[in-house]
Structure formats: C-alpha cells, structure tokens
Amino acid sequence: MKKITIAIDGHSSCGKSTMAKDLARRVGYIYVDTGAMYRSVTLYALRNHLFREDGTILVDELQQQMDNIHISFQLNPETGRPDTYLNGECVEQQIRSLEVSSHVSPIAALGFVREAMVAQQQEMGQGGGVVMDGRDIGTVVFPDAELKIFVTASAEVRAQRRYDELKEKGMPADYADILKNVQERDYIDSHREVSPLRQAPDALLLDNSTMTIAEQNEWLMQRFNEAVQH
C-alpha cells in the first residue's frame, strides 16, 4: 500500500494535534506537530528576551538568531507519542503554557520564521508516510498532499477544551482569558499576510464541536482508507 501525506489544518485548540497523533499511531506514520515548532520558537524568544514589554517582537534580533533554533521530535516510550525538543531539551510541557499561547501568533506571522519552519517541515515529510498538522500544511507546506482535512469547532468549545487540558495538567487556567486568547488567535491567524489560515479548496471539512474523540477517529480512518485506495 502506498504511503501518503496527510495534511490537517484548522483553528487553534480544536484538537488537531491529538487527532493527528492518534491517526499517525494507528496507521504507523510519522507525526509532525508544526504548532509545537512555532511554540518552540516563541519559547526561545521569551527565554532570550526578544519581546518588548508591550509584547512586540525584536524582529531583527530574532532573525539573526534563527540559525540557533533547532527543533526535533523524539518518541516518548511512555505515551507512545512524540515530544518536542528545542536545541536538545524536551520542552513539551513549557510550550503549552498560556504565556507561550498568547505570544505565538505574532511569531508565526513572521515571514522568515515561517520560511525556516516550512523548510524543516518539508524535509521531515519527504517520501510520504507522514501526518502533519498546523495552519498552512494543505495550502503551503504540502499543497499536493493526498489527504487534506480542515478542522474547526466553535470558539467556546475550543476554549473549554483548552481550559480542561490545562486544569488536567495542574496548570493555572481562567476560562475568560482562554476564550479571549482563542478569539484573538483566530483573527491573527486568518488575517496575517504570510500563509493565512484558510481551507484548501480540496480539503475535507470536519466540525468536531459535538463529536466524541472516538467518532472523530472513526471519521478520520474512513477518510484515510478512501485516500490510500485511490
């Protein structure tokens, strides 16, 4: 059976990463969390004081330091899922904080950041057998992907999921703050100049607002089976 490329795009906090990880594990493909890559660049920028007090980015300094940012994924034997590494350090927990969430969209909107990440992503996905999720996978990174999914859910549902996820990890969470963050990220992601978030014309739409994870996984497996038989 031929190995295909699967591109999963969609809004923040709609469960793209979880579904992409589960699908990759079920079909034996490599999973690449592109959102984690942009979060890692954001964490690097925060740690290296590349944000001004008003939240704007020291763009020139970040651009000069892009060659120092190396992102990789290593399989975690306990979870069976890949963890994100920034310059050799596992940062899976740190990149999920609300601080990183509230700084990631302006970082991801920078052309030179996207260029660097897209080049790394295309390298990872050569030869198929990969599931990748993000904002521009089906439109920019892999426009020829054999299976493209665009995922959405209402902002309120997504904020609640994010709230529950942070609470489960024992991290501080405020629903109103999270909802505001989700809405702001939607606006920035879909209005940025470079690779704005949009559904590819040949992508299948999945609104998972009222779906269980089991129903969603079943839907995805059906789409996968249809795509590999073409």
mmCIF file of C-alpha atoms in Angstrom:
data_model
loop_
_atom_site.group_PDB
_atom_site.id
_atom_site.type_symbol
_atom_site.label_atom_id
_atom_site.label_comp_id
_atom_site.label_asym_id
_atom_site.label_seq_id
_atom_site.Cartn_x
_atom_site.Cartn_y
_atom_site.Cartn_z
ATOM 1 C CA MET A 1 0.000 0.000 0.000
ATOM 2 C CA LYS A 2 1.422 3.389 -0.954
ATOM 3 C CA LYS A 3 2.352 5.824 1.792
ATOM 4 C CA ILE A 4 0.558 9.145 1.505
ATOM 5 C CA THR A 5 0.981 12.599 3.021
ATOM 6 C CA ILE A 6 -1.810 13.721 5.357
ATOM 7 C CA ALA A 7 -2.265 17.459 5.995
ATOM 8 C CA ILE A 8 -4.507 18.530 8.901
ATOM 9 C CA ASP A 9 -5.179 22.271 9.215
ATOM 10 C CA GLY A 10 -7.570 24.257 11.336
ATOM 11 C CA HIS A 11 -8.178 26.698 14.155
ATOM 12 C CA SER A 12 -6.263 26.704 17.449
ATOM 13 C CA SER A 13 -7.407 24.344 20.232
ATOM 14 C CA CYS A 14 -9.749 22.258 18.062
ATOM 15 C CA GLY A 15 -7.847 19.045 18.819
ATOM 16 C CA LYS A 16 -5.843 18.836 15.584
ATOM 17 C CA SER A 17 -2.693 17.614 17.305
ATOM 18 C CA THR A 18 -4.465 14.895 19.298
ATOM 19 C CA MET A 19 -6.291 13.557 16.228
ATOM 20 C CA ALA A 20 -3.152 13.740 14.073
ATOM 21 C CA LYS A 21 -1.093 11.888 16.716
ATOM 22 C CA ASP A 22 -3.768 9.202 17.111
ATOM 23 C CA LEU A 23 -4.121 8.745 13.356
ATOM 24 C CA ALA A 24 -0.339 8.527 12.862
ATOM 25 C CA ARG A 25 -0.077 5.902 15.590
ATOM 26 C CA ARG A 26 -2.943 3.819 14.160
ATOM 27 C CA VAL A 27 -1.569 3.780 10.607
ATOM 28 C CA GLY A 28 2.149 3.632 11.519
ATOM 29 C CA TYR A 29 3.053 7.059 10.071
ATOM 30 C CA ILE A 30 5.411 9.748 11.380
ATOM 31 C CA TYR A 31 3.640 12.627 13.140
ATOM 32 C CA VAL A 32 4.925 16.207 12.953
ATOM 33 C CA ASP A 33 3.326 18.833 15.228
ATOM 34 C CA THR A 34 4.025 22.076 13.361
ATOM 35 C CA GLY A 35 2.232 24.151 16.011
ATOM 36 C CA ALA A 36 4.779 22.862 18.522
ATOM 37 C CA MET A 37 7.534 24.117 16.208
ATOM 38 C CA TYR A 38 6.146 27.689 16.262
ATOM 39 C CA ARG A 39 5.574 27.389 20.013
ATOM 40 C CA SER A 40 9.232 26.353 20.409
ATOM 41 C CA VAL A 41 10.431 29.431 18.505
ATOM 42 C CA THR A 42 8.152 31.501 20.787
ATOM 43 C CA LEU A 43 9.605 29.864 23.909
ATOM 44 C CA TYR A 44 13.116 30.583 22.596
ATOM 45 C CA ALA A 45 12.152 34.245 22.013
ATOM 46 C CA LEU A 46 10.655 34.545 25.523
ATOM 47 C CA ARG A 47 13.714 32.967 27.162
ATOM 48 C CA ASN A 48 16.074 35.202 25.200
ATOM 49 C CA HIS A 49 14.143 38.416 25.959
ATOM 50 C CA LEU A 50 13.173 39.005 22.329
ATOM 51 C CA PHE A 51 9.796 40.507 23.286
ATOM 52 C CA ARG A 52 9.461 44.134 24.393
ATOM 53 C CA GLU A 53 7.305 44.944 27.410
ATOM 54 C CA ASP A 54 4.390 45.867 25.140
ATOM 55 C CA GLY A 55 4.503 42.372 23.551
ATOM 56 C CA THR A 56 6.097 43.435 20.260
ATOM 57 C CA ILE A 57 8.979 41.358 18.921
ATOM 58 C CA LEU A 58 12.620 42.379 18.478
ATOM 59 C CA VAL A 59 12.362 41.188 14.887
ATOM 60 C CA ASP A 60 15.928 41.844 13.710
ATOM 61 C CA GLU A 61 17.436 40.089 16.740
ATOM 62 C CA LEU A 62 15.168 37.063 16.272
ATOM 63 C CA GLN A 63 16.008 36.859 12.567
ATOM 64 C CA GLN A 64 19.736 36.878 13.375
ATOM 65 C CA GLN A 65 19.237 34.040 15.863
ATOM 66 C CA MET A 66 17.067 31.732 13.696
ATOM 67 C CA ASP A 67 20.092 29.553 12.871
ATOM 68 C CA ASN A 68 20.426 28.802 16.616
ATOM 69 C CA ILE A 69 16.920 27.306 16.791
ATOM 70 C CA HIS A 70 16.828 23.567 16.138
ATOM 71 C CA ILE A 71 13.569 21.701 16.636
ATOM 72 C CA SER A 72 13.179 17.940 16.617
ATOM 73 C CA PHE A 73 10.723 15.281 17.750
ATOM 74 C CA GLN A 74 11.509 12.154 19.755
ATOM 75 C CA LEU A 75 9.104 9.354 20.543
ATOM 76 C CA ASN A 76 8.166 9.181 24.223
ATOM 77 C CA PRO A 77 8.045 5.441 25.084
ATOM 78 C CA GLU A 78 5.616 6.082 27.982
ATOM 79 C CA THR A 79 2.976 7.967 25.983
ATOM 80 C CA GLY A 80 3.730 6.432 22.569
ATOM 81 C CA ARG A 81 3.692 9.964 21.175
ATOM 82 C CA PRO A 82 6.469 12.296 20.040
ATOM 83 C CA ASP A 83 7.758 15.005 22.379
ATOM 84 C CA THR A 84 9.096 18.331 21.125
ATOM 85 C CA TYR A 85 12.770 19.171 21.647
ATOM 86 C CA LEU A 86 14.266 22.657 21.389
ATOM 87 C CA ASN A 87 18.051 22.538 20.935
ATOM 88 C CA GLY A 88 18.150 19.085 22.522
ATOM 89 C CA GLU A 89 15.913 19.933 25.519
ATOM 90 C CA CYS A 90 12.440 18.420 25.902
ATOM 91 C CA VAL A 91 10.051 21.407 26.059
ATOM 92 C CA GLU A 92 6.726 19.571 25.590
ATOM 93 C CA GLN A 93 5.258 20.999 28.841
ATOM 94 C CA GLN A 94 6.735 24.510 28.637
ATOM 95 C CA ILE A 95 5.407 25.215 25.124
ATOM 96 C CA ARG A 96 1.795 24.513 26.213
ATOM 97 C CA SER A 97 1.674 27.348 28.784
ATOM 98 C CA LEU A 98 -0.733 30.286 28.362
ATOM 99 C CA GLU A 99 2.293 32.622 28.190
ATOM 100 C CA VAL A 100 3.532 30.840 25.054
ATOM 101 C CA SER A 101 -0.043 30.591 23.682
ATOM 102 C CA SER A 102 -0.518 34.349 23.979
ATOM 103 C CA HIS A 103 2.761 35.142 22.173
ATOM 104 C CA VAL A 104 2.807 32.502 19.411
ATOM 105 C CA SER A 105 0.567 34.091 16.737
ATOM 106 C CA PRO A 106 2.760 37.188 16.088
ATOM 107 C CA ILE A 107 5.852 34.930 15.952
ATOM 108 C CA ALA A 108 4.119 32.586 13.480
ATOM 109 C CA ALA A 109 3.112 35.570 11.327
ATOM 110 C CA LEU A 110 6.765 36.498 10.625
ATOM 111 C CA GLY A 111 7.780 35.551 7.084
ATOM 112 C CA PHE A 112 11.338 34.459 7.938
ATOM 113 C CA VAL A 113 10.080 32.254 10.809
ATOM 114 C CA ARG A 114 7.540 30.527 8.544
ATOM 115 C CA GLU A 115 10.150 30.107 5.814
ATOM 116 C CA ALA A 116 12.558 28.390 8.235
ATOM 117 C CA MET A 117 9.833 26.146 9.691
ATOM 118 C CA VAL A 118 8.310 25.221 6.302
ATOM 119 C CA ALA A 119 11.756 24.157 5.035
ATOM 120 C CA GLN A 120 12.190 21.918 8.115
ATOM 121 C CA GLN A 121 8.664 20.504 7.696
ATOM 122 C CA GLN A 122 9.107 19.699 4.002
ATOM 123 C CA GLU A 123 12.353 17.913 4.828
ATOM 124 C CA MET A 124 10.589 15.840 7.513
ATOM 125 C CA GLY A 125 7.759 14.929 5.123
ATOM 126 C CA GLN A 126 9.744 13.812 2.092
ATOM 127 C CA GLY A 127 8.589 10.459 0.767
ATOM 128 C CA GLY A 128 5.131 10.376 2.394
ATOM 129 C CA GLY A 129 4.103 8.291 5.388
ATOM 130 C CA VAL A 130 3.639 11.466 7.412
ATOM 131 C CA VAL A 131 0.787 13.175 9.267
ATOM 132 C CA MET A 132 1.323 16.883 9.780
ATOM 133 C CA ASP A 133 -0.970 19.411 11.424
ATOM 134 C CA GLY A 134 -0.880 23.202 11.550
ATOM 135 C CA ARG A 135 -2.326 26.266 9.858
ATOM 136 C CA ASP A 136 -0.929 26.078 6.301
ATOM 137 C CA ILE A 137 0.012 22.435 5.695
ATOM 138 C CA GLY A 138 -2.501 21.772 2.911
ATOM 139 C CA THR A 139 -2.082 25.224 1.354
ATOM 140 C CA VAL A 140 1.677 25.914 1.619
ATOM 141 C CA VAL A 141 3.767 23.075 3.079
ATOM 142 C CA PHE A 142 2.209 20.151 1.185
ATOM 143 C CA PRO A 143 -0.182 21.548 -1.447
ATOM 144 C CA ASP A 144 -0.083 18.125 -3.179
ATOM 145 C CA ALA A 145 -0.965 16.085 -0.063
ATOM 146 C CA GLU A 146 -3.226 13.152 -0.943
ATOM 147 C CA LEU A 147 -5.469 13.726 2.107
ATOM 148 C CA LYS A 148 -6.285 17.197 3.451
ATOM 149 C CA ILE A 149 -8.543 17.839 6.442
ATOM 150 C CA PHE A 150 -9.655 21.250 7.737
ATOM 151 C CA VAL A 151 -10.824 21.110 11.367
ATOM 152 C CA THR A 152 -12.971 23.623 13.171
ATOM 153 C CA ALA A 153 -15.181 23.973 16.262
ATOM 154 C CA SER A 154 -16.866 26.918 17.972
ATOM 155 C CA ALA A 155 -14.568 29.279 19.912
ATOM 156 C CA GLU A 156 -16.448 28.475 23.154
ATOM 157 C CA VAL A 157 -15.984 24.723 22.732
ATOM 158 C CA ARG A 158 -12.292 25.186 21.937
ATOM 159 C CA ALA A 159 -11.747 27.462 24.961
ATOM 160 C CA GLN A 160 -13.424 24.898 27.234
ATOM 161 C CA ARG A 161 -11.191 22.115 25.876
ATOM 162 C CA ARG A 162 -8.077 24.221 26.431
ATOM 163 C CA TYR A 163 -9.261 25.089 29.961
ATOM 164 C CA ASP A 164 -9.858 21.407 30.773
ATOM 165 C CA GLU A 165 -6.469 20.427 29.318
ATOM 166 C CA LEU A 166 -4.582 22.994 31.450
ATOM 167 C CA LYS A 167 -6.533 22.043 34.598
ATOM 168 C CA GLU A 168 -5.768 18.365 33.989
ATOM 169 C CA LYS A 169 -2.051 19.209 33.834
ATOM 170 C CA GLY A 170 -2.333 21.179 37.090
ATOM 171 C CA MET A 171 -1.599 24.465 35.307
ATOM 172 C CA PRO A 172 -3.389 27.753 36.130
ATOM 173 C CA ALA A 173 -6.363 28.470 33.847
ATOM 174 C CA ASP A 174 -9.054 31.131 33.505
ATOM 175 C CA TYR A 175 -11.852 30.386 31.000
ATOM 176 C CA ALA A 176 -12.470 34.052 30.073
ATOM 177 C CA ASP A 177 -8.757 34.650 29.400
ATOM 178 C CA ILE A 178 -8.554 31.490 27.303
ATOM 179 C CA LEU A 179 -11.659 32.369 25.240
ATOM 180 C CA LYS A 180 -10.205 35.830 24.559
ATOM 181 C CA ASN A 181 -6.889 34.214 23.531
ATOM 182 C CA VAL A 182 -8.659 31.752 21.188
ATOM 183 C CA GLN A 183 -10.620 34.587 19.501
ATOM 184 C CA GLU A 184 -7.518 36.777 19.150
ATOM 185 C CA ARG A 185 -5.527 33.898 17.652
ATOM 186 C CA ASP A 186 -8.322 33.150 15.158
ATOM 187 C CA TYR A 187 -8.241 36.763 13.986
ATOM 188 C CA ILE A 188 -4.422 36.953 13.706
ATOM 189 C CA ASP A 189 -4.124 33.521 12.068
ATOM 190 C CA SER A 190 -6.704 34.271 9.380
ATOM 191 C CA HIS A 191 -5.629 37.882 8.694
ATOM 192 C CA ARG A 192 -1.838 37.593 8.584
ATOM 193 C CA GLU A 193 -0.057 38.436 5.321
ATOM 194 C CA VAL A 194 2.087 35.292 5.136
ATOM 195 C CA SER A 195 0.226 31.968 4.765
ATOM 196 C CA PRO A 196 -3.082 32.986 6.389
ATOM 197 C CA LEU A 197 -5.250 30.217 7.824
ATOM 198 C CA ARG A 198 -7.711 29.124 5.149
ATOM 199 C CA GLN A 199 -9.299 25.895 3.980
ATOM 200 C CA ALA A 200 -7.631 24.439 0.874
ATOM 201 C CA PRO A 201 -10.196 24.000 -1.956
ATOM 202 C CA ASP A 202 -9.654 20.206 -1.909
ATOM 203 C CA ALA A 203 -9.672 19.830 1.910
ATOM 204 C CA LEU A 204 -12.465 17.925 3.687
ATOM 205 C CA LEU A 205 -14.185 19.954 6.422
ATOM 206 C CA LEU A 206 -14.503 18.426 9.893
ATOM 207 C CA ASP A 207 -16.502 20.383 12.502
ATOM 208 C CA ASN A 208 -15.907 18.438 15.704
ATOM 209 C CA SER A 209 -17.844 20.736 18.100
ATOM 210 C CA THR A 210 -20.234 17.924 19.095
ATOM 211 C CA MET A 211 -18.160 14.838 18.217
ATOM 212 C CA THR A 212 -16.541 12.465 20.667
ATOM 213 C CA ILE A 213 -12.878 11.574 20.115
ATOM 214 C CA ALA A 214 -13.957 8.041 19.126
ATOM 215 C CA GLU A 215 -16.377 9.375 16.473
ATOM 216 C CA GLN A 216 -13.724 11.728 15.166
ATOM 217 C CA ASN A 217 -11.108 8.952 14.932
ATOM 218 C CA GLU A 218 -13.584 6.724 13.112
ATOM 219 C CA TRP A 219 -14.335 9.500 10.595
ATOM 220 C CA LEU A 220 -10.607 10.065 10.038
ATOM 221 C CA MET A 221 -9.875 6.351 9.497
ATOM 222 C CA GLN A 222 -12.622 6.172 6.851
ATOM 223 C CA ARG A 223 -11.123 9.175 5.022
ATOM 224 C CA PHE A 224 -7.644 7.640 5.292
ATOM 225 C CA ASN A 225 -8.785 4.291 3.882
ATOM 226 C CA GLU A 226 -10.510 6.063 0.988
ATOM 227 C CA ALA A 227 -7.384 8.129 0.217
ATOM 228 C CA VAL A 228 -4.911 5.207 0.176
ATOM 229 C CA GLN A 229 -7.164 3.194 -2.161
ATOM 230 C CA HIS A 230 -7.171 5.912 -4.849
#
